[in-house]
Amino acid sequence: MGAKGKIALGVVVSVVVIGAVSANAGDDGDSGSGGNGKDSAASAERGSGTKSDTKSGTKADADTKKDAEADKAEKKAAFQGDGDFEVGTDVKPGTYRTTGNTDSLCYWERAKDASGEMDSILANDNVSGTSYVTIPAGDKLFKSSGCKDWEAVDAKATGTPAALVKGDGGMHRVGVDIAPGTYKSTGNTDDLCYWERTKDASHSMESILANNNVSGTAVVTVAAGDAYFKTTGCKDWKKTG
């Protein structure tokens, strides 16, 4: 059976609503690394004072900046969106993110061995939008098919949390990608809207704090202590409180 034909363990097929539990999130690392990209202003003081020296120094600084930006862009992708990666060799344990995926064509899988059997799967998912995954040191293999490249995320990263969330946007880091609060999604049909609050990005059943499949209007409160909010197949979510 091809990888994309496997059941995505992270998606509820028949509704599994987990009762409310403590929502203290583990710090598993997260969304996009920063960097202020500031350049030193000292170049203006280094030259001999001649016009040619000033121009030369400015060009050298510009070239240095370009090289630094190129290095940063090159380092952004930790590994490609297609392939099998041995944990500890091809990919380091940690938390990673892929963005810009469409139509659930991105499939990933954490595996305890390389047998390819269903019993080897620790967690998996088909992704639209964004997915975060924490790969522990104990995993053997990480598989990715049809995904955008994966980037390592910074545990100390900050962002401007949104109050409007795309209903098929995937996973959002609480406090970084999405603001805590109460959200509403209206106009959902046929129980195709699925949402999930989690305490980490392991995608295990134990990481789920609460979830539901929804027809009609959905209302959920994302707590400040939650780690992630996942949404797929829903209408857009608007913060109401």
mmCIF file of C-alpha atoms in Angstrom:
data_model
loop_
_atom_site.group_PDB
_atom_site.id
_atom_site.type_symbol
_atom_site.label_atom_id
_atom_site.label_comp_id
_atom_site.label_asym_id
_atom_site.label_seq_id
_atom_site.Cartn_x
_atom_site.Cartn_y
_atom_site.Cartn_z
ATOM 1 C CA MET A 1 0.000 0.000 0.000
ATOM 2 C CA GLY A 2 1.378 3.396 -0.985
ATOM 3 C CA ALA A 3 2.198 5.892 1.729
ATOM 4 C CA LYS A 4 -0.685 8.189 0.908
ATOM 5 C CA GLY A 5 -3.093 5.290 1.120
ATOM 6 C CA LYS A 6 -2.350 4.716 4.787
ATOM 7 C CA ILE A 7 -4.798 5.894 7.388
ATOM 8 C CA ALA A 8 -3.787 9.232 8.860
ATOM 9 C CA LEU A 9 -3.758 8.461 12.550
ATOM 10 C CA GLY A 10 -3.907 12.139 13.447
ATOM 11 C CA VAL A 11 -7.303 12.607 11.789
ATOM 12 C CA VAL A 12 -10.449 11.391 13.483
ATOM 13 C CA VAL A 13 -12.390 9.054 11.194
ATOM 14 C CA SER A 14 -15.180 8.352 13.654
ATOM 15 C CA VAL A 15 -15.444 11.138 16.171
ATOM 16 C CA VAL A 16 -13.190 10.802 19.185
ATOM 17 C CA VAL A 17 -13.909 13.661 21.541
ATOM 18 C CA ILE A 18 -11.336 13.847 24.272
ATOM 19 C CA GLY A 19 -12.537 15.226 27.596
ATOM 20 C CA ALA A 20 -11.099 18.469 28.847
ATOM 21 C CA VAL A 21 -7.831 18.047 30.695
ATOM 22 C CA SER A 22 -5.094 20.328 31.897
ATOM 23 C CA ALA A 23 -3.868 22.405 28.966
ATOM 24 C CA ASN A 24 -0.328 23.128 30.112
ATOM 25 C CA ALA A 25 1.656 22.850 26.900
ATOM 26 C CA GLY A 26 5.081 21.269 26.730
ATOM 27 C CA ASP A 27 7.736 23.443 25.134
ATOM 28 C CA ASP A 28 8.431 21.426 22.022
ATOM 29 C CA GLY A 29 9.814 24.168 19.924
ATOM 30 C CA ASP A 30 8.122 26.218 17.319
ATOM 31 C CA SER A 31 7.287 28.514 14.557
ATOM 32 C CA GLY A 32 9.885 30.104 12.322
ATOM 33 C CA SER A 33 13.207 31.435 13.515
ATOM 34 C CA GLY A 34 13.735 35.202 13.647
ATOM 35 C CA GLY A 35 16.774 37.391 13.072
ATOM 36 C CA ASN A 36 16.813 41.178 12.756
ATOM 37 C CA GLY A 37 19.211 41.301 9.803
ATOM 38 C CA LYS A 38 20.792 44.544 11.093
ATOM 39 C CA ASP A 39 24.090 45.561 9.524
ATOM 40 C CA SER A 40 26.911 47.347 11.242
ATOM 41 C CA ALA A 41 27.102 51.050 10.544
ATOM 42 C CA ALA A 42 30.854 51.018 11.146
ATOM 43 C CA SER A 43 31.658 50.645 7.444
ATOM 44 C CA ALA A 44 31.152 54.373 6.934
ATOM 45 C CA GLU A 45 34.006 55.045 9.357
ATOM 46 C CA ARG A 46 36.490 52.463 8.097
ATOM 47 C CA GLY A 47 37.641 54.010 4.811
ATOM 48 C CA SER A 48 40.512 56.399 4.256
ATOM 49 C CA GLY A 49 38.041 59.220 3.729
ATOM 50 C CA THR A 50 38.271 59.254 -0.058
ATOM 51 C CA LYS A 51 35.236 58.896 -2.240
ATOM 52 C CA SER A 52 36.537 55.688 -3.815
ATOM 53 C CA ASP A 53 37.268 54.127 -0.410
ATOM 54 C CA THR A 54 33.757 54.922 0.809
ATOM 55 C CA LYS A 55 32.190 53.332 -2.241
ATOM 56 C CA SER A 56 34.410 50.279 -1.951
ATOM 57 C CA GLY A 57 33.519 49.823 1.706
ATOM 58 C CA THR A 58 29.827 50.186 0.994
ATOM 59 C CA LYS A 59 29.994 47.584 -1.777
ATOM 60 C CA ALA A 60 31.890 45.184 0.464
ATOM 61 C CA ASP A 61 29.264 45.553 3.184
ATOM 62 C CA ALA A 62 26.481 45.036 0.638
ATOM 63 C CA ASP A 63 28.181 41.889 -0.639
ATOM 64 C CA THR A 64 28.611 40.615 2.914
ATOM 65 C CA LYS A 65 24.921 41.254 3.600
ATOM 66 C CA LYS A 66 23.920 39.372 0.438
ATOM 67 C CA ASP A 67 26.126 36.434 1.400
ATOM 68 C CA ALA A 68 24.635 36.355 4.911
ATOM 69 C CA GLU A 69 21.099 36.458 3.533
ATOM 70 C CA ALA A 70 21.915 33.682 1.061
ATOM 71 C CA ASP A 71 23.363 31.548 3.868
ATOM 72 C CA LYS A 72 20.257 32.171 5.981
ATOM 73 C CA ALA A 73 17.933 31.159 3.125
ATOM 74 C CA GLU A 74 20.031 28.068 2.433
ATOM 75 C CA LYS A 75 19.912 26.998 6.094
ATOM 76 C CA LYS A 76 16.156 27.572 6.393
ATOM 77 C CA ALA A 77 15.218 24.215 4.842
ATOM 78 C CA ALA A 78 16.293 21.462 7.222
ATOM 79 C CA PHE A 79 15.334 18.690 4.799
ATOM 80 C CA GLN A 80 13.271 18.145 1.672
ATOM 81 C CA GLY A 81 9.563 17.403 1.500
ATOM 82 C CA ASP A 82 10.058 14.078 -0.263
ATOM 83 C CA GLY A 83 12.008 11.095 1.042
ATOM 84 C CA ASP A 84 12.740 8.734 3.912
ATOM 85 C CA PHE A 85 15.031 10.207 6.566
ATOM 86 C CA GLU A 86 16.854 8.271 9.282
ATOM 87 C CA VAL A 87 16.523 10.047 12.611
ATOM 88 C CA GLY A 88 19.913 11.003 14.031
ATOM 89 C CA THR A 89 21.629 10.602 10.657
ATOM 90 C CA ASP A 90 19.609 12.375 7.987
ATOM 91 C CA VAL A 91 17.497 14.483 10.331
ATOM 92 C CA LYS A 92 18.177 15.593 13.895
ATOM 93 C CA PRO A 93 15.557 15.113 16.614
ATOM 94 C CA GLY A 94 13.536 18.290 17.055
ATOM 95 C CA THR A 95 10.453 20.155 15.912
ATOM 96 C CA TYR A 96 9.937 20.971 12.247
ATOM 97 C CA ARG A 97 7.392 22.828 10.143
ATOM 98 C CA THR A 98 6.167 22.613 6.562
ATOM 99 C CA THR A 99 3.953 25.348 5.085
ATOM 100 C CA GLY A 100 2.045 26.096 1.886
ATOM 101 C CA ASN A 101 0.693 22.582 1.310
ATOM 102 C CA THR A 102 -2.583 22.191 -0.605
ATOM 103 C CA ASP A 103 -5.349 19.621 -1.050
ATOM 104 C CA SER A 104 -3.993 17.259 1.636
ATOM 105 C CA LEU A 105 -1.354 16.017 -0.823
ATOM 106 C CA CYS A 106 1.380 16.284 1.816
ATOM 107 C CA TYR A 107 1.799 13.035 3.769
ATOM 108 C CA TRP A 108 4.275 12.516 6.627
ATOM 109 C CA GLU A 109 4.958 9.626 8.957
ATOM 110 C CA ARG A 110 6.960 8.954 12.114
ATOM 111 C CA ALA A 111 8.077 5.310 12.284
ATOM 112 C CA LYS A 112 9.734 3.109 14.898
ATOM 113 C CA ASP A 113 11.520 1.019 12.249
ATOM 114 C CA ALA A 114 12.053 0.773 8.500
ATOM 115 C CA SER A 115 9.865 -2.286 7.898
ATOM 116 C CA GLY A 116 7.208 -0.253 6.098
ATOM 117 C CA GLU A 117 4.493 -2.153 7.936
ATOM 118 C CA MET A 118 1.439 -0.512 9.492
ATOM 119 C CA ASP A 119 2.606 -1.544 12.966
ATOM 120 C CA SER A 120 5.745 0.538 12.557
ATOM 121 C CA ILE A 121 3.789 3.824 12.311
ATOM 122 C CA LEU A 122 3.988 5.980 15.437
ATOM 123 C CA ALA A 123 2.048 8.929 13.990
ATOM 124 C CA ASN A 124 1.125 10.284 10.572
ATOM 125 C CA ASP A 125 -1.032 12.835 8.809
ATOM 126 C CA ASN A 126 -2.224 14.188 5.469
ATOM 127 C CA VAL A 127 -1.706 17.945 5.479
ATOM 128 C CA SER A 128 -3.267 21.024 3.964
ATOM 129 C CA GLY A 129 -1.625 24.293 4.927
ATOM 130 C CA THR A 130 0.886 24.015 7.759
ATOM 131 C CA SER A 131 2.039 21.093 9.885
ATOM 132 C CA TYR A 132 4.358 21.000 12.877
ATOM 133 C CA VAL A 133 5.952 17.694 13.876
ATOM 134 C CA THR A 134 8.228 16.878 16.802
ATOM 135 C CA ILE A 135 10.596 14.010 15.957
ATOM 136 C CA PRO A 136 11.951 12.391 19.157
ATOM 137 C CA ALA A 137 15.383 10.794 19.354
ATOM 138 C CA GLY A 138 13.727 7.392 19.808
ATOM 139 C CA ASP A 139 12.136 7.433 16.334
ATOM 140 C CA LYS A 140 13.889 5.460 13.615
ATOM 141 C CA LEU A 141 12.506 6.991 10.435
ATOM 142 C CA PHE A 142 10.664 10.095 9.265
ATOM 143 C CA LYS A 143 8.875 9.844 5.914
ATOM 144 C CA SER A 144 7.625 12.798 3.886
ATOM 145 C CA SER A 145 5.818 12.688 0.548
ATOM 146 C CA GLY A 146 4.412 15.540 -1.516
ATOM 147 C CA CYS A 147 5.211 18.123 1.187
ATOM 148 C CA LYS A 148 6.912 21.470 0.974
ATOM 149 C CA ASP A 149 10.403 21.486 2.479
ATOM 150 C CA TRP A 150 10.668 21.189 6.256
ATOM 151 C CA GLU A 151 12.336 23.878 8.360
ATOM 152 C CA ALA A 152 13.560 23.639 11.924
ATOM 153 C CA VAL A 153 11.613 25.842 14.318
ATOM 154 C CA ASP A 154 12.900 27.892 17.209
ATOM 155 C CA ALA A 155 11.533 27.179 20.682
ATOM 156 C CA LYS A 156 11.965 30.864 21.572
ATOM 157 C CA ALA A 157 10.379 32.247 18.408
ATOM 158 C CA THR A 158 7.798 35.001 18.700
ATOM 159 C CA GLY A 159 5.226 36.248 16.240
ATOM 160 C CA THR A 160 2.123 38.351 15.758
ATOM 161 C CA PRO A 161 -0.745 35.995 16.663
ATOM 162 C CA ALA A 162 -3.707 36.165 14.277
ATOM 163 C CA ALA A 163 -7.360 36.522 15.249
ATOM 164 C CA LEU A 164 -8.582 35.099 11.915
ATOM 165 C CA VAL A 165 -7.601 31.535 11.022
ATOM 166 C CA LYS A 166 -8.028 29.762 7.693
ATOM 167 C CA GLY A 167 -10.366 26.812 8.165
ATOM 168 C CA ASP A 168 -8.136 24.499 6.137
ATOM 169 C CA GLY A 169 -4.894 26.030 7.351
ATOM 170 C CA GLY A 170 -3.564 23.053 9.322
ATOM 171 C CA MET A 171 -1.652 23.556 12.585
ATOM 172 C CA HIS A 172 -1.110 26.876 14.316
ATOM 173 C CA ARG A 173 1.221 27.556 17.240
ATOM 174 C CA VAL A 174 -0.759 29.161 20.047
ATOM 175 C CA GLY A 175 0.692 32.521 21.041
ATOM 176 C CA VAL A 176 2.813 32.690 17.880
ATOM 177 C CA ASP A 177 0.553 31.935 14.893
ATOM 178 C CA ILE A 178 -2.820 32.223 16.618
ATOM 179 C CA ALA A 179 -3.948 34.223 19.651
ATOM 180 C CA PRO A 180 -5.603 32.402 22.550
ATOM 181 C CA GLY A 181 -9.351 32.993 22.816
ATOM 182 C CA THR A 182 -12.741 31.781 21.627
ATOM 183 C CA TYR A 183 -13.198 31.192 17.885
ATOM 184 C CA LYS A 184 -16.262 30.525 15.718
ATOM 185 C CA SER A 185 -16.526 28.792 12.333
ATOM 186 C CA THR A 186 -19.910 28.843 10.550
ATOM 187 C CA GLY A 187 -21.422 27.128 7.516
ATOM 188 C CA ASN A 188 -19.701 23.750 7.857
ATOM 189 C CA THR A 189 -21.350 20.744 6.195
ATOM 190 C CA ASP A 190 -21.280 16.943 6.376
ATOM 191 C CA ASP A 191 -19.003 16.750 9.433
ATOM 192 C CA LEU A 192 -16.046 17.615 7.191
ATOM 193 C CA CYS A 193 -14.801 20.275 9.613
ATOM 194 C CA TYR A 194 -12.305 18.837 12.107
ATOM 195 C CA TRP A 195 -10.566 20.796 14.856
ATOM 196 C CA GLU A 196 -8.109 19.780 17.536
ATOM 197 C CA ARG A 197 -6.368 21.354 20.538
ATOM 198 C CA THR A 198 -3.056 19.737 21.468
ATOM 199 C CA LYS A 199 -0.390 19.959 24.145
ATOM 200 C CA ASP A 200 2.522 19.174 21.782
ATOM 201 C CA ALA A 201 3.401 18.302 18.177
ATOM 202 C CA SER A 202 3.949 14.564 18.626
ATOM 203 C CA HIS A 203 0.563 13.785 16.999
ATOM 204 C CA SER A 204 -0.022 10.938 19.436
ATOM 205 C CA MET A 205 -3.476 10.337 20.877
ATOM 206 C CA GLU A 206 -2.087 11.372 24.263
ATOM 207 C CA SER A 207 -1.239 14.840 22.933
ATOM 208 C CA ILE A 208 -4.894 15.664 22.126
ATOM 209 C CA LEU A 209 -6.598 17.895 24.686
ATOM 210 C CA ALA A 210 -9.914 18.102 22.810
ATOM 211 C CA ASN A 211 -11.249 17.598 19.274
ATOM 212 C CA ASN A 212 -14.428 17.342 17.212
ATOM 213 C CA ASN A 213 -15.981 16.828 13.777
ATOM 214 C CA VAL A 214 -18.524 19.572 13.077
ATOM 215 C CA SER A 215 -21.512 20.342 10.894
ATOM 216 C CA GLY A 216 -22.978 23.838 11.024
ATOM 217 C CA THR A 217 -21.401 26.219 13.508
ATOM 218 C CA ALA A 218 -18.336 25.320 15.574
ATOM 219 C CA VAL A 219 -17.185 27.223 18.653
ATOM 220 C CA VAL A 220 -13.949 26.406 20.491
ATOM 221 C CA THR A 221 -11.874 28.167 23.130
ATOM 222 C CA VAL A 222 -8.136 27.908 22.514
ATOM 223 C CA ALA A 223 -6.411 28.215 25.881
ATOM 224 C CA ALA A 224 -3.186 30.144 26.416
ATOM 225 C CA GLY A 225 -1.622 26.947 27.737
ATOM 226 C CA ASP A 226 -2.397 24.974 24.566
ATOM 227 C CA ALA A 227 0.545 24.304 22.270
ATOM 228 C CA TYR A 228 -1.270 24.041 18.938
ATOM 229 C CA PHE A 229 -4.668 24.421 17.303
ATOM 230 C CA LYS A 230 -5.321 22.247 14.247
ATOM 231 C CA THR A 231 -8.105 22.824 11.730
ATOM 232 C CA THR A 232 -8.935 21.027 8.495
ATOM 233 C CA GLY A 233 -11.953 21.126 6.182
ATOM 234 C CA CYS A 234 -13.575 23.968 8.145
ATOM 235 C CA LYS A 235 -14.793 27.400 7.203
ATOM 236 C CA ASP A 236 -12.539 30.188 8.447
ATOM 237 C CA TRP A 237 -12.370 30.796 12.199
ATOM 238 C CA LYS A 238 -12.985 34.271 13.634
ATOM 239 C CA LYS A 239 -12.032 35.272 17.158
ATOM 240 C CA THR A 240 -15.132 36.260 19.142
ATOM 241 C CA GLY A 241 -13.731 36.542 22.631
#
